């Protein structure tokens, strides 16, 4: 029995010539953004990576095959499909074994990237420790994945739907380097700054690539989290997002949402409550992360 692994034509070619590859997740497409903006964003982000001289590898499970890179019609179908599973470390093997279709979270995308020899991955925000985790125990598997899978993940920090301070504490406990790019503060997704200082700061993609390589030389198993602030022209001030996030949180508790439905519920609710404005910021920061990830990937080849 072998793993049904499928490379897109573009990714297969890049692998054969040793080109720079950047992995992209698919949960952001199926559970993180509404249709039809999700497919536009997915295509734009792929194009940004190509413009920067690297090759995008969007990852998903389609009818039991683990796809590393999607052809355009596969991307289009996935973005419109209903009932697509959300796959993390716990559910990925079961989905493949049963011929299912699922979108990969940060954790599952890292697992697939490692299998394909891809070292760098761009996304929007990672999962983390949810507010009220002292009661719910809701801590994303993304954090434990960063501790064990050697992929450098570029994100815009963590959304304030999470308890960001606790998220940073868990990352520290798990031995995950958290590197703010070009500033001292840990960025807060829609906003550039936050009251929290990132444990590390680097201003140059070459340094981030060197740190990635050095971890391998030290035989350390995990990856790195690069926290890249949203471009200033696209940011939404934290004081505007605060009350909206609080409302989404209250609605989520009242509706009894739990487990893997929490993050998609909150993202959708915030989209509604901001009349779609949160999405524009989201698009700008994902594109910005894709461009930085491409620069890091080019340093690594
Ligand atoms: N945070 C965001 N946007 C997202 C996600 C998180 O700002 O789209 C998605 C990612 O796929 C992430 C997943 O890996 O949600 C985390 O889900 P959970 O909290 O259930 O682990
Ligand atoms: Mn969770």
Coordinates of N, CA and C and ligand atoms in Angstrom, one line a residue, residues 86 128 130 137-141 258-263, ligand 2:
X86 N -12.8 19.6 7.2 CA -11.7 20.4 7.6 C -10.7 19.4 8.3
X128 N -4.7 28.8 17.5 CA -4.0 29.0 18.7 C -4.8 28.6 19.9
X130 N -7.7 29.3 22.3 CA -8.9 30.1 22.2 C -9.1 30.8 23.6
X137 N -10.5 23.9 27.1 CA -9.3 23.2 26.6 C -9.1 23.3 25.1
X138 N -9.7 24.3 24.5 CA -9.6 24.4 23.0 C -8.3 25.1 22.6
X139 N -7.3 24.2 22.3 CA -6.0 24.7 21.8 C -5.8 24.0 20.4
X140 N -5.5 24.8 19.4 CA -5.4 24.3 18.1 C -4.2 23.3 18.0
X141 N -4.4 22.3 17.2 CA -3.3 21.3 16.9 C -2.2 22.0 16.1
X258 N -18.6 24.1 19.2 CA -17.4 23.6 19.9 C -16.5 22.8 18.9
X259 N -15.3 22.4 19.3 CA -14.4 21.6 18.5 C -14.0 22.4 17.3
X260 N -13.9 21.7 16.2 CA -13.3 22.3 15.0 C -14.2 23.3 14.3
X261 N -15.5 23.4 14.8 CA -16.4 24.3 14.2 C -16.2 25.8 14.7
X262 N -15.4 25.9 15.8 CA -15.3 27.2 16.5 C -14.6 28.2 15.5
X263 N -13.5 27.9 15.0 CA -12.7 28.9 14.2 C -13.5 29.3 12.9
Ligands
LIG2 MN1 -10.0 24.0 18.3

